[in-house]
mmCIF file of C-alpha atoms in Angstrom:
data_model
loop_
_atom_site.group_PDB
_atom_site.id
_atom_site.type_symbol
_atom_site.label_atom_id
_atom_site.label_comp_id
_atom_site.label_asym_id
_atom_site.label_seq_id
_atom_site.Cartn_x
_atom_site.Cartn_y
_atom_site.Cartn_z
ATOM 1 C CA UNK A 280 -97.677 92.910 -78.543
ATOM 2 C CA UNK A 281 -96.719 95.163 -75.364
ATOM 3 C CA UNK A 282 -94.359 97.360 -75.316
ATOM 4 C CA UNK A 283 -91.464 98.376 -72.331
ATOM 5 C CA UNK A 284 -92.887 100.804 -70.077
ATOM 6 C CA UNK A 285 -89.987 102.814 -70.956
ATOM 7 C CA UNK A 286 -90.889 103.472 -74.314
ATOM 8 C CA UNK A 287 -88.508 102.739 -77.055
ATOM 9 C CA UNK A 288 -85.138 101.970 -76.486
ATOM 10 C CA UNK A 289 -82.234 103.197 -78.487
ATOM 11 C CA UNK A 290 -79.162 101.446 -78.350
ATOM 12 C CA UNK A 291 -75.674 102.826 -78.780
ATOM 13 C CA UNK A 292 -72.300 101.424 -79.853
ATOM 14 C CA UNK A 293 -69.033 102.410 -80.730
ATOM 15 C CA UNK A 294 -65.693 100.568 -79.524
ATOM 16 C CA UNK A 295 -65.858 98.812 -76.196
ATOM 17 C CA UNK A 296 -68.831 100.969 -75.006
ATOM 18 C CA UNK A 297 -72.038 100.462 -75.428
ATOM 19 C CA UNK A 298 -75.280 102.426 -74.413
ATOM 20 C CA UNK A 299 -79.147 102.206 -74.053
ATOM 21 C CA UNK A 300 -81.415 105.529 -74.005
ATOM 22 C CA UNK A 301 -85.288 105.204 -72.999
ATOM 23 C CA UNK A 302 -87.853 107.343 -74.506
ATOM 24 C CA UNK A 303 -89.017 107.998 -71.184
ATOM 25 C CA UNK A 304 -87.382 111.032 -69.455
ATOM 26 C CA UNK A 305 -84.391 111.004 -72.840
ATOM 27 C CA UNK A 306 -83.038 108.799 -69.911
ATOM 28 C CA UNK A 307 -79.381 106.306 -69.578
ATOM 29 C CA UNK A 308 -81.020 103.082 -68.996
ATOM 30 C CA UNK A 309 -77.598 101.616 -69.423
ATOM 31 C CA UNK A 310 -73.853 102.126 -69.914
ATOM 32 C CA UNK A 311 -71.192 100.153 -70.087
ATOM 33 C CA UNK A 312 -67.682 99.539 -71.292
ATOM 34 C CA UNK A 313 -66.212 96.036 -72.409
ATOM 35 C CA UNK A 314 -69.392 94.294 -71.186
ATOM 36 C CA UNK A 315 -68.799 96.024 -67.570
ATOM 37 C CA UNK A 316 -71.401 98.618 -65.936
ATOM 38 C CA UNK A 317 -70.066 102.126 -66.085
ATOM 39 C CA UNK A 318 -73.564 103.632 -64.486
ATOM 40 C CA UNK A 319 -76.726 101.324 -62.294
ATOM 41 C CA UNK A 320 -79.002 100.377 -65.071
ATOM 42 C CA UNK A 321 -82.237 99.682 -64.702
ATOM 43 C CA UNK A 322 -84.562 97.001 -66.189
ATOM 44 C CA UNK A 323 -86.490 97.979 -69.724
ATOM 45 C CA UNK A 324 -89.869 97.633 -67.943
ATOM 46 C CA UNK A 325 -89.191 99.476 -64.561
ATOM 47 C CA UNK A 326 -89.498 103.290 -64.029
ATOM 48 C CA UNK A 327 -86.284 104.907 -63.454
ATOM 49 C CA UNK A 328 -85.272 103.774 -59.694
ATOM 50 C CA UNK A 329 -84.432 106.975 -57.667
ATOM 51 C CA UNK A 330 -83.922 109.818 -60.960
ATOM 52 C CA UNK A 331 -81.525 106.699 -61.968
ATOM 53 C CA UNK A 332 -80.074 108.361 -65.336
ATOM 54 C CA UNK A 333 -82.441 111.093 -65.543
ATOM 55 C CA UNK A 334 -82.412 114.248 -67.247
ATOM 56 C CA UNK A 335 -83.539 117.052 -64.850
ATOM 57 C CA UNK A 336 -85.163 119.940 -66.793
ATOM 58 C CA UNK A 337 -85.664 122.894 -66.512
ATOM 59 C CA UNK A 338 -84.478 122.812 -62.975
ATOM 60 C CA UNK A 339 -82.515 120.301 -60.607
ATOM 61 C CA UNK A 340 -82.717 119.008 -57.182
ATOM 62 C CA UNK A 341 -85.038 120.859 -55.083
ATOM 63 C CA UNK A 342 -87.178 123.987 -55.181
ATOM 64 C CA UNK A 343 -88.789 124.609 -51.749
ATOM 65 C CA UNK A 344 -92.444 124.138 -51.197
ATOM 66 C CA UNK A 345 -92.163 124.255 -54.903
ATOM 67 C CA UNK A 346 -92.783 127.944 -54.468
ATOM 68 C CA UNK A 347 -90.863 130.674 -56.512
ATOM 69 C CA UNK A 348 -91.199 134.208 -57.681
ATOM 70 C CA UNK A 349 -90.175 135.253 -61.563
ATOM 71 C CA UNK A 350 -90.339 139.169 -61.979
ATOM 72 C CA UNK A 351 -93.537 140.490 -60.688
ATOM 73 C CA UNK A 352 -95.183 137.327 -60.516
ATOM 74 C CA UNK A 353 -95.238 133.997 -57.821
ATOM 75 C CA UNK A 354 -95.700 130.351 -58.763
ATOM 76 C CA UNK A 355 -96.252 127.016 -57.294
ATOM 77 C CA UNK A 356 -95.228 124.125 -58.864
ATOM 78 C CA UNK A 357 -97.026 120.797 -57.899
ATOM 79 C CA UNK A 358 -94.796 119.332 -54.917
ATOM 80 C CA UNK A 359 -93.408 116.197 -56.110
ATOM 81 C CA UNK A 360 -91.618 114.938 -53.301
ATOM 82 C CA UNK A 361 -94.155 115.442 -50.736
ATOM 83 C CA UNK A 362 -92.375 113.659 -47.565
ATOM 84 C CA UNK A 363 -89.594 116.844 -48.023
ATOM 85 C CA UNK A 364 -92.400 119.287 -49.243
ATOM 86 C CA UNK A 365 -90.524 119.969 -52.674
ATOM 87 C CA UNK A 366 -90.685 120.153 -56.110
ATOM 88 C CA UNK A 367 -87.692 118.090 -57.167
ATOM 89 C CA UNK A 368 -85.487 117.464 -60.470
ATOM 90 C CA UNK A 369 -88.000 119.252 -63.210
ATOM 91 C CA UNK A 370 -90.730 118.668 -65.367
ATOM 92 C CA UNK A 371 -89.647 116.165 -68.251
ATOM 93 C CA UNK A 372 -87.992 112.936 -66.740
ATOM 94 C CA UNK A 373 -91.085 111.051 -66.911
ATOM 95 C CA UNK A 374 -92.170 112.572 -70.315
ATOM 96 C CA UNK A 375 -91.945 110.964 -74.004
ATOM 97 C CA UNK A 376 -89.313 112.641 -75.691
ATOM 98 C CA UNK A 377 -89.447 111.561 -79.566
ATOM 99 C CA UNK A 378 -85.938 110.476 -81.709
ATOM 100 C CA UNK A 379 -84.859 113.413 -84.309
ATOM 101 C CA UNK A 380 -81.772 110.974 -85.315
ATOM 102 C CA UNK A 381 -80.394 107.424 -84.746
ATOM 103 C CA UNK A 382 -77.051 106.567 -85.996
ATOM 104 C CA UNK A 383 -75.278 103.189 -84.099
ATOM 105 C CA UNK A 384 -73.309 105.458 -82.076
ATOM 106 C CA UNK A 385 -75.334 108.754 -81.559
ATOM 107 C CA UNK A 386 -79.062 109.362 -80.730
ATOM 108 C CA UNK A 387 -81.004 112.756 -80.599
ATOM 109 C CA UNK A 388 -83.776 112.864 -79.058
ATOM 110 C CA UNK A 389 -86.628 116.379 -78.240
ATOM 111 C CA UNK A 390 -89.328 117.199 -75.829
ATOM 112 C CA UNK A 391 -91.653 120.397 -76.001
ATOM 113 C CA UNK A 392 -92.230 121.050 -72.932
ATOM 114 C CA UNK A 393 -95.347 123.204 -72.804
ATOM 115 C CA UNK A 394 -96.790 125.580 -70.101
ATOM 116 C CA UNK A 395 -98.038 124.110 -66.751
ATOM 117 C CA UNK A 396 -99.596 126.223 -64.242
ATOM 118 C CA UNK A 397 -96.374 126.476 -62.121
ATOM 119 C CA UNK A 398 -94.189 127.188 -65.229
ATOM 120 C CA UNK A 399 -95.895 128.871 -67.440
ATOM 121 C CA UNK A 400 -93.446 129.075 -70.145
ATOM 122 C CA UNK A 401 -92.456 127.029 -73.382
ATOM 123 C CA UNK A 402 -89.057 125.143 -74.254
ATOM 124 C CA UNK A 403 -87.860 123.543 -77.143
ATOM 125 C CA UNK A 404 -85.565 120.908 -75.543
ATOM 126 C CA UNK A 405 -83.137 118.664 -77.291
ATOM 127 C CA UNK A 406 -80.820 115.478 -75.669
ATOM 128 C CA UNK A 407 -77.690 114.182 -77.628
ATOM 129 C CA UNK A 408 -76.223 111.009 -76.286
ATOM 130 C CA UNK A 409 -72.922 109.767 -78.453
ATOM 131 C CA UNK A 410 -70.022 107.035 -78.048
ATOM 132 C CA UNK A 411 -66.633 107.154 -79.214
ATOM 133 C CA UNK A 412 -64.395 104.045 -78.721
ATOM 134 C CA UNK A 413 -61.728 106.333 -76.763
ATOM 135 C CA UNK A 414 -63.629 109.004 -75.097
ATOM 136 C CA UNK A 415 -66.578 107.414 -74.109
ATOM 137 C CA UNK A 416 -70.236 109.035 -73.428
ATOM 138 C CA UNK A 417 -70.818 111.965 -74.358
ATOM 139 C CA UNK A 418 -73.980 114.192 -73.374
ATOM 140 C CA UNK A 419 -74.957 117.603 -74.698
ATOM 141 C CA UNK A 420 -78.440 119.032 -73.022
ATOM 142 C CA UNK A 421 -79.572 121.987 -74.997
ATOM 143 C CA UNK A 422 -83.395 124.331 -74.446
ATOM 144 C CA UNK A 423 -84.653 127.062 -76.507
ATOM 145 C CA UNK A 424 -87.034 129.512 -75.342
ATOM 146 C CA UNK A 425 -89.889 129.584 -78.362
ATOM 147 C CA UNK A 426 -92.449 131.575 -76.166
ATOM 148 C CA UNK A 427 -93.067 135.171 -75.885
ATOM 149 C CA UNK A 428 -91.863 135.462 -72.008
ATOM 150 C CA UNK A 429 -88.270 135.468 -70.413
ATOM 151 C CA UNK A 430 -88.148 131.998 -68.794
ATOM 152 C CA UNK A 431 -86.009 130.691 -65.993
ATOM 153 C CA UNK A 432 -84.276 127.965 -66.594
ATOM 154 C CA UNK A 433 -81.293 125.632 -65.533
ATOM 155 C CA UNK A 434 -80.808 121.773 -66.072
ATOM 156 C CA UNK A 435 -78.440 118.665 -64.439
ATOM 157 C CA UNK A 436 -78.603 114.779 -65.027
ATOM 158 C CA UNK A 437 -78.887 111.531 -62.526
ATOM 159 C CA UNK A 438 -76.349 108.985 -63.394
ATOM 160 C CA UNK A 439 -75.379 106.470 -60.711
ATOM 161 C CA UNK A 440 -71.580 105.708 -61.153
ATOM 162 C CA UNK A 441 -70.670 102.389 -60.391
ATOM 163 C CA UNK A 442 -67.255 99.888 -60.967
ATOM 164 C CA UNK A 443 -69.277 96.585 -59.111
ATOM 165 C CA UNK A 444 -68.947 96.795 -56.120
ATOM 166 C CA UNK A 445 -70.392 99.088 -52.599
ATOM 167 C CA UNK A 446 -68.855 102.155 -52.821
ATOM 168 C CA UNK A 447 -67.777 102.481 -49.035
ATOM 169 C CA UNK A 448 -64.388 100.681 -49.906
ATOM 170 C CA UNK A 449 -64.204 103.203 -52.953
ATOM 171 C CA UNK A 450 -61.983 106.659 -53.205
ATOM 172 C CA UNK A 451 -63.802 109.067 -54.604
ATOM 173 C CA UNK A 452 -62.071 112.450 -56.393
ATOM 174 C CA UNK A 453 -64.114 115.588 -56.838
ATOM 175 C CA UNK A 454 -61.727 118.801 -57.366
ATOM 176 C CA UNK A 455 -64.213 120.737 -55.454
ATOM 177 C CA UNK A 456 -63.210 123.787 -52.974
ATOM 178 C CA UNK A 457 -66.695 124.175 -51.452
ATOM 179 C CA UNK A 458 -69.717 122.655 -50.238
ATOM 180 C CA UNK A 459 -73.237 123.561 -49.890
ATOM 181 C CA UNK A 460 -74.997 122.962 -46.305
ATOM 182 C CA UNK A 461 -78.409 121.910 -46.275
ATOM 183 C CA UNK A 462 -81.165 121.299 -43.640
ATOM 184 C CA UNK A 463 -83.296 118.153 -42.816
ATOM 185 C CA UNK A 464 -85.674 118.680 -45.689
ATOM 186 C CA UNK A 465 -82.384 118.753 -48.230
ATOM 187 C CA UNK A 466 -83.199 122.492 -48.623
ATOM 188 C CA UNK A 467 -79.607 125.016 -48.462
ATOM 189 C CA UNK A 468 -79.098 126.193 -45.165
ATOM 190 C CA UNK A 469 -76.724 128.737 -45.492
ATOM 191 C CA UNK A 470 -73.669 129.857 -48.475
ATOM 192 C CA UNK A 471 -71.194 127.382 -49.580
ATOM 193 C CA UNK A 472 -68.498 126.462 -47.207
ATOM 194 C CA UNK A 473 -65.240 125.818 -47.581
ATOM 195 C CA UNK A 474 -64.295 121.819 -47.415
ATOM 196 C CA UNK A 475 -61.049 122.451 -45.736
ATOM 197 C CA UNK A 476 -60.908 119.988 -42.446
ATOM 198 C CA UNK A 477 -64.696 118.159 -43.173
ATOM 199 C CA UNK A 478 -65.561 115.403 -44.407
ATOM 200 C CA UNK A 479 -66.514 116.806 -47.954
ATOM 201 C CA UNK A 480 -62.975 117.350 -48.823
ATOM 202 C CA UNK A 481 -63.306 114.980 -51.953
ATOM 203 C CA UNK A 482 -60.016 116.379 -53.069
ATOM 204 C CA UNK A 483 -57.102 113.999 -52.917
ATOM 205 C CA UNK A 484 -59.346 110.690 -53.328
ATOM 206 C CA UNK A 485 -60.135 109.397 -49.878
ATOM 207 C CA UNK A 486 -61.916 105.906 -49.398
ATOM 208 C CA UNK A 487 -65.567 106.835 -48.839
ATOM 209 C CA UNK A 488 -66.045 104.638 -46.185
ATOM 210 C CA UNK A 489 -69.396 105.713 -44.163
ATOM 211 C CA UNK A 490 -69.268 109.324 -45.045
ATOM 212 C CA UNK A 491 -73.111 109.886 -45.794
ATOM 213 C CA UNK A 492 -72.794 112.778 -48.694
ATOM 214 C CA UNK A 493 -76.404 114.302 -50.895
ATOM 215 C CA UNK A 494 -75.151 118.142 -50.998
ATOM 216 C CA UNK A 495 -73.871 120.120 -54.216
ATOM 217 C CA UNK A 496 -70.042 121.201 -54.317
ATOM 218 C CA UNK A 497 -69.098 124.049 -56.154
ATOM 219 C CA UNK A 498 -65.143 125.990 -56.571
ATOM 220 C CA UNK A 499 -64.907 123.415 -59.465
ATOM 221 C CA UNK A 500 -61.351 122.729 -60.545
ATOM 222 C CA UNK A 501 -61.062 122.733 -64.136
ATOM 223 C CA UNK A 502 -58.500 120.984 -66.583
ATOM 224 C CA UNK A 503 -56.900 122.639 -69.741
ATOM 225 C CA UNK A 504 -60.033 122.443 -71.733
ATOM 226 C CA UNK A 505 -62.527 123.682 -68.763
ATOM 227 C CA UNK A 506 -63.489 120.105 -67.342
ATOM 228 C CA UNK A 507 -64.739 119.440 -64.255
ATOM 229 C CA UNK A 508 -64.256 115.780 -63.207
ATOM 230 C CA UNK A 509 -66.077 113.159 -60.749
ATOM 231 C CA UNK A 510 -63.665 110.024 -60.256
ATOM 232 C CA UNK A 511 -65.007 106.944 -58.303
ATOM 233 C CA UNK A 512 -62.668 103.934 -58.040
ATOM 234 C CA UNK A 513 -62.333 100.731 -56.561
ATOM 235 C CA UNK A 514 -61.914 96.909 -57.172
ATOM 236 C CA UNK A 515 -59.200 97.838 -59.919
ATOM 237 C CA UNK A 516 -61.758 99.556 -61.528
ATOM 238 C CA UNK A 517 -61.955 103.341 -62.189
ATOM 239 C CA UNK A 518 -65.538 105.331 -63.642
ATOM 240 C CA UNK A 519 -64.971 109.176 -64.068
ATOM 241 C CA UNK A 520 -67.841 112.066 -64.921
ATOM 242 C CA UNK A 521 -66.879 115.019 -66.284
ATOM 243 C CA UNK A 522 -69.000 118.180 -67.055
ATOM 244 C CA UNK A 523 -68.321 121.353 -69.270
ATOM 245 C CA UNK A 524 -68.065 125.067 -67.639
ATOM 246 C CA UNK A 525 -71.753 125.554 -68.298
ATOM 247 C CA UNK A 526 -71.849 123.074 -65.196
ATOM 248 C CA UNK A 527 -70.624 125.009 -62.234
ATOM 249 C CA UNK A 528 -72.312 122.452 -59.722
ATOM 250 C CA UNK A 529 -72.023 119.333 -59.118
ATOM 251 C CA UNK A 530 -74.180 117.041 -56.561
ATOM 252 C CA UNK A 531 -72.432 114.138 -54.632
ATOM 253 C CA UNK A 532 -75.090 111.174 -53.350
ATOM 254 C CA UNK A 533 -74.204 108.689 -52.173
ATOM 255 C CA UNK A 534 -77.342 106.597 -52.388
ATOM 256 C CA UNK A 535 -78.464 105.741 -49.002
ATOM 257 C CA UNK A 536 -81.956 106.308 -49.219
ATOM 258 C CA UNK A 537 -82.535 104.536 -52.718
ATOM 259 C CA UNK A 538 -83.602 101.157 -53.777
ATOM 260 C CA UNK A 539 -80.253 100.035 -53.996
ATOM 261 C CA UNK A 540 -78.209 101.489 -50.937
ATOM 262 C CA UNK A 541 -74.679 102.682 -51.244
ATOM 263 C CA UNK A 542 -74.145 100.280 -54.612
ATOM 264 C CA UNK A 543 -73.411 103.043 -56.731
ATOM 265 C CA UNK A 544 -72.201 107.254 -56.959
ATOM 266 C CA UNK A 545 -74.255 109.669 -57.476
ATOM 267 C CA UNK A 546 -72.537 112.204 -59.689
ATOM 268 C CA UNK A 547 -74.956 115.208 -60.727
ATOM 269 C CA UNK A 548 -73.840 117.582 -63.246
ATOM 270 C CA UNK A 549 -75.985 120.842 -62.575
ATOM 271 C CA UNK A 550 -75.981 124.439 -63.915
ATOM 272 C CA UNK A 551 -77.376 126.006 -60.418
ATOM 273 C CA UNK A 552 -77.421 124.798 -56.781
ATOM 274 C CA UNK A 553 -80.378 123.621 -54.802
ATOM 275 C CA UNK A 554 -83.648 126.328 -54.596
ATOM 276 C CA UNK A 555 -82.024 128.275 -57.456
ATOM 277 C CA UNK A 556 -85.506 129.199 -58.362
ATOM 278 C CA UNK A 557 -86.386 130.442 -54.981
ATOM 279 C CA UNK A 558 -82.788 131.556 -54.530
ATOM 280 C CA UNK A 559 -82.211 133.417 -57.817
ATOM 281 C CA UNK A 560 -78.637 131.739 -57.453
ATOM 282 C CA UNK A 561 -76.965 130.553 -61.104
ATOM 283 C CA UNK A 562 -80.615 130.191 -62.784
ATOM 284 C CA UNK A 563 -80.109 131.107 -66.699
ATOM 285 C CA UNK A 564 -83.424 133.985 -67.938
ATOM 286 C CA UNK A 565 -83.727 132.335 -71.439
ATOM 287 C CA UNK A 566 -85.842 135.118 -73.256
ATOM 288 C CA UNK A 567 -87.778 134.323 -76.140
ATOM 289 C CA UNK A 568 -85.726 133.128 -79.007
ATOM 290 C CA UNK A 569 -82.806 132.309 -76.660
ATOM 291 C CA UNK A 570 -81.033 128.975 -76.237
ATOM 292 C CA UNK A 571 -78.568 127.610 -73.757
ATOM 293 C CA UNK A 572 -76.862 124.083 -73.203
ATOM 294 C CA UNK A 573 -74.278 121.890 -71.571
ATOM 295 C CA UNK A 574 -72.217 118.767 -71.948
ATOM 296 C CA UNK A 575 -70.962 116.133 -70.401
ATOM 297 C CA UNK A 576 -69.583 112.757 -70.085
ATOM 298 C CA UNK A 577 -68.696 109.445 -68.841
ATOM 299 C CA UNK A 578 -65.479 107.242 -69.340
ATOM 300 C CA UNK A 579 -63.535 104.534 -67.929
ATOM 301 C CA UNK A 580 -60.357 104.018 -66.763
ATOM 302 C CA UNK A 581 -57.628 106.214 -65.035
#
């Protein structure tokens, strides 16, 4: 009997929302609320279409010419987006990750990931996807350092937001107060910017229309209990992302050069910016023993 080229597939449930996690990548094959997509899912037996609802460990977006130095020592990490000349979105999205727990609304899944010649360090990694009939998804992303070396380290995820329909005729609402520039090949071209009077001003909800947006935003305003939050609506429909203060970055895309054009958000959670690893910018030294993690969520509705 064959089996999905995803691996196993652990479905959630609690309320109106319901979930599916892949053993590839730990990834959100699917998410949904009252029967309605909440993220772009992807079919059981196709690879995760453009980091769709990937977990991006232990770095995200970019690192240029995957080349970076870590104390006294250089590395180069196999380039894995060769028409940009980058290593992008980490070392585990395409790796079996194996289920600790299962419950009907909560699944925890872990990955060892194990020295490669451009990373030569260990982590202990563990994914924790739950559902609660009122709050919705929640995500918590957590690594442990069980080598001998200080390791750098920082993390995001890939979720497509969607409420059905192209998101030109969408608002969008990111409580962001700057953006980050990049060049041609998606690398940081300078400091963050302030949004002020450009078309990155996400701030008070304008309609998308053909703004063409892949660049990290950072200034994050928080909420009472230190949220972050992404809001795409449209359609009478509303989808929001939120991400804990061990998030400080968060990546807008808005899909042009994917499978599936402009038919969902890009919403990136991330713990450093673009070329952190080359930059030195927000990446986390986990030495040995050490662990750091994040969470974050989806819901729907205002």
């Amino acid at each position: 009997m064959s089996e999905p080229v995803t691996g196993e597939q652990y479905a959630l449930a609690a309320g109106p929302y319901q979930a599916v996690v892949t053993e590839s990548g730990a990834s959100l094959r699917e998410l949904t609320c009252g029967g309605r997509p909440l993220v772009l899912p992807h079919g059981v037996d196709e690879p995760a279409p453009a980091a769709s609802g990937q977990l991006l460990i232990p770095w995200p977006n970019r690192i240029d010419r995957g080349r970076y130095s870590h104390g006294a020592a250089e590395h180069q990490l196999d380039v894995s987006e060769p028409a940009r000349d980058c290593a992008i979105h980490g070392l585990v999205r395409w790796a079996s990750w194996q289920v600790a727990e299962h419950e009907p609304d909560r699944v925890r899944l872990t990955h060892r990931l194990l020295a490669t010649a451009g990373y030569p360090f260990r982590l202990d990694l563990e994914a924790e996807y739950s559902l609660d009939a009122s709050g919705g998804l929640r995500v918590r992303m957590s690594a442990r350092n069980a080598g001998t070396v200080t390791a750098p380290y920082g993390h995001g995820a890939h979720p497509y937001l969607t409420v059905g329909e192209p998101i030109d005729a969408c608002t969008v609402t990111l409580g962001a107060d700057r953006y980050l520039p990049v060049d041609d090949r998606m690398i940081p071209s300078g400091p963050s910017e302030d949004v002020t009077g450009t078309g990155y001003d996400l701030r008070e909800g304008p309609v998308l229309g053909g703004r063409r947006i892949d660049n990290a935003f950072a200034g994050l305003n928080r909420d009472g209990d230190g949220r972050a939050w992404a809001v795409l609506s449209g359609g009478g429909r509303t989808v929001r992302l939120w991400a804990d203060e061990s998030h400080p970055w968060m990546e807008i895309y808005t899909a042009d050069d994917t499978p599936k054009p402009r038919e969902g958000l890009g919403v990136e959670p991330m713990t450093c910016p673009p070329n952190a690893f080359a930059s030195g910018e927000g990446v986390v030294h986990l030495e040995p023993g050490a662990g750091f993690h994040g969470t974050w969520g989806i819901v729907a509705g205002a």
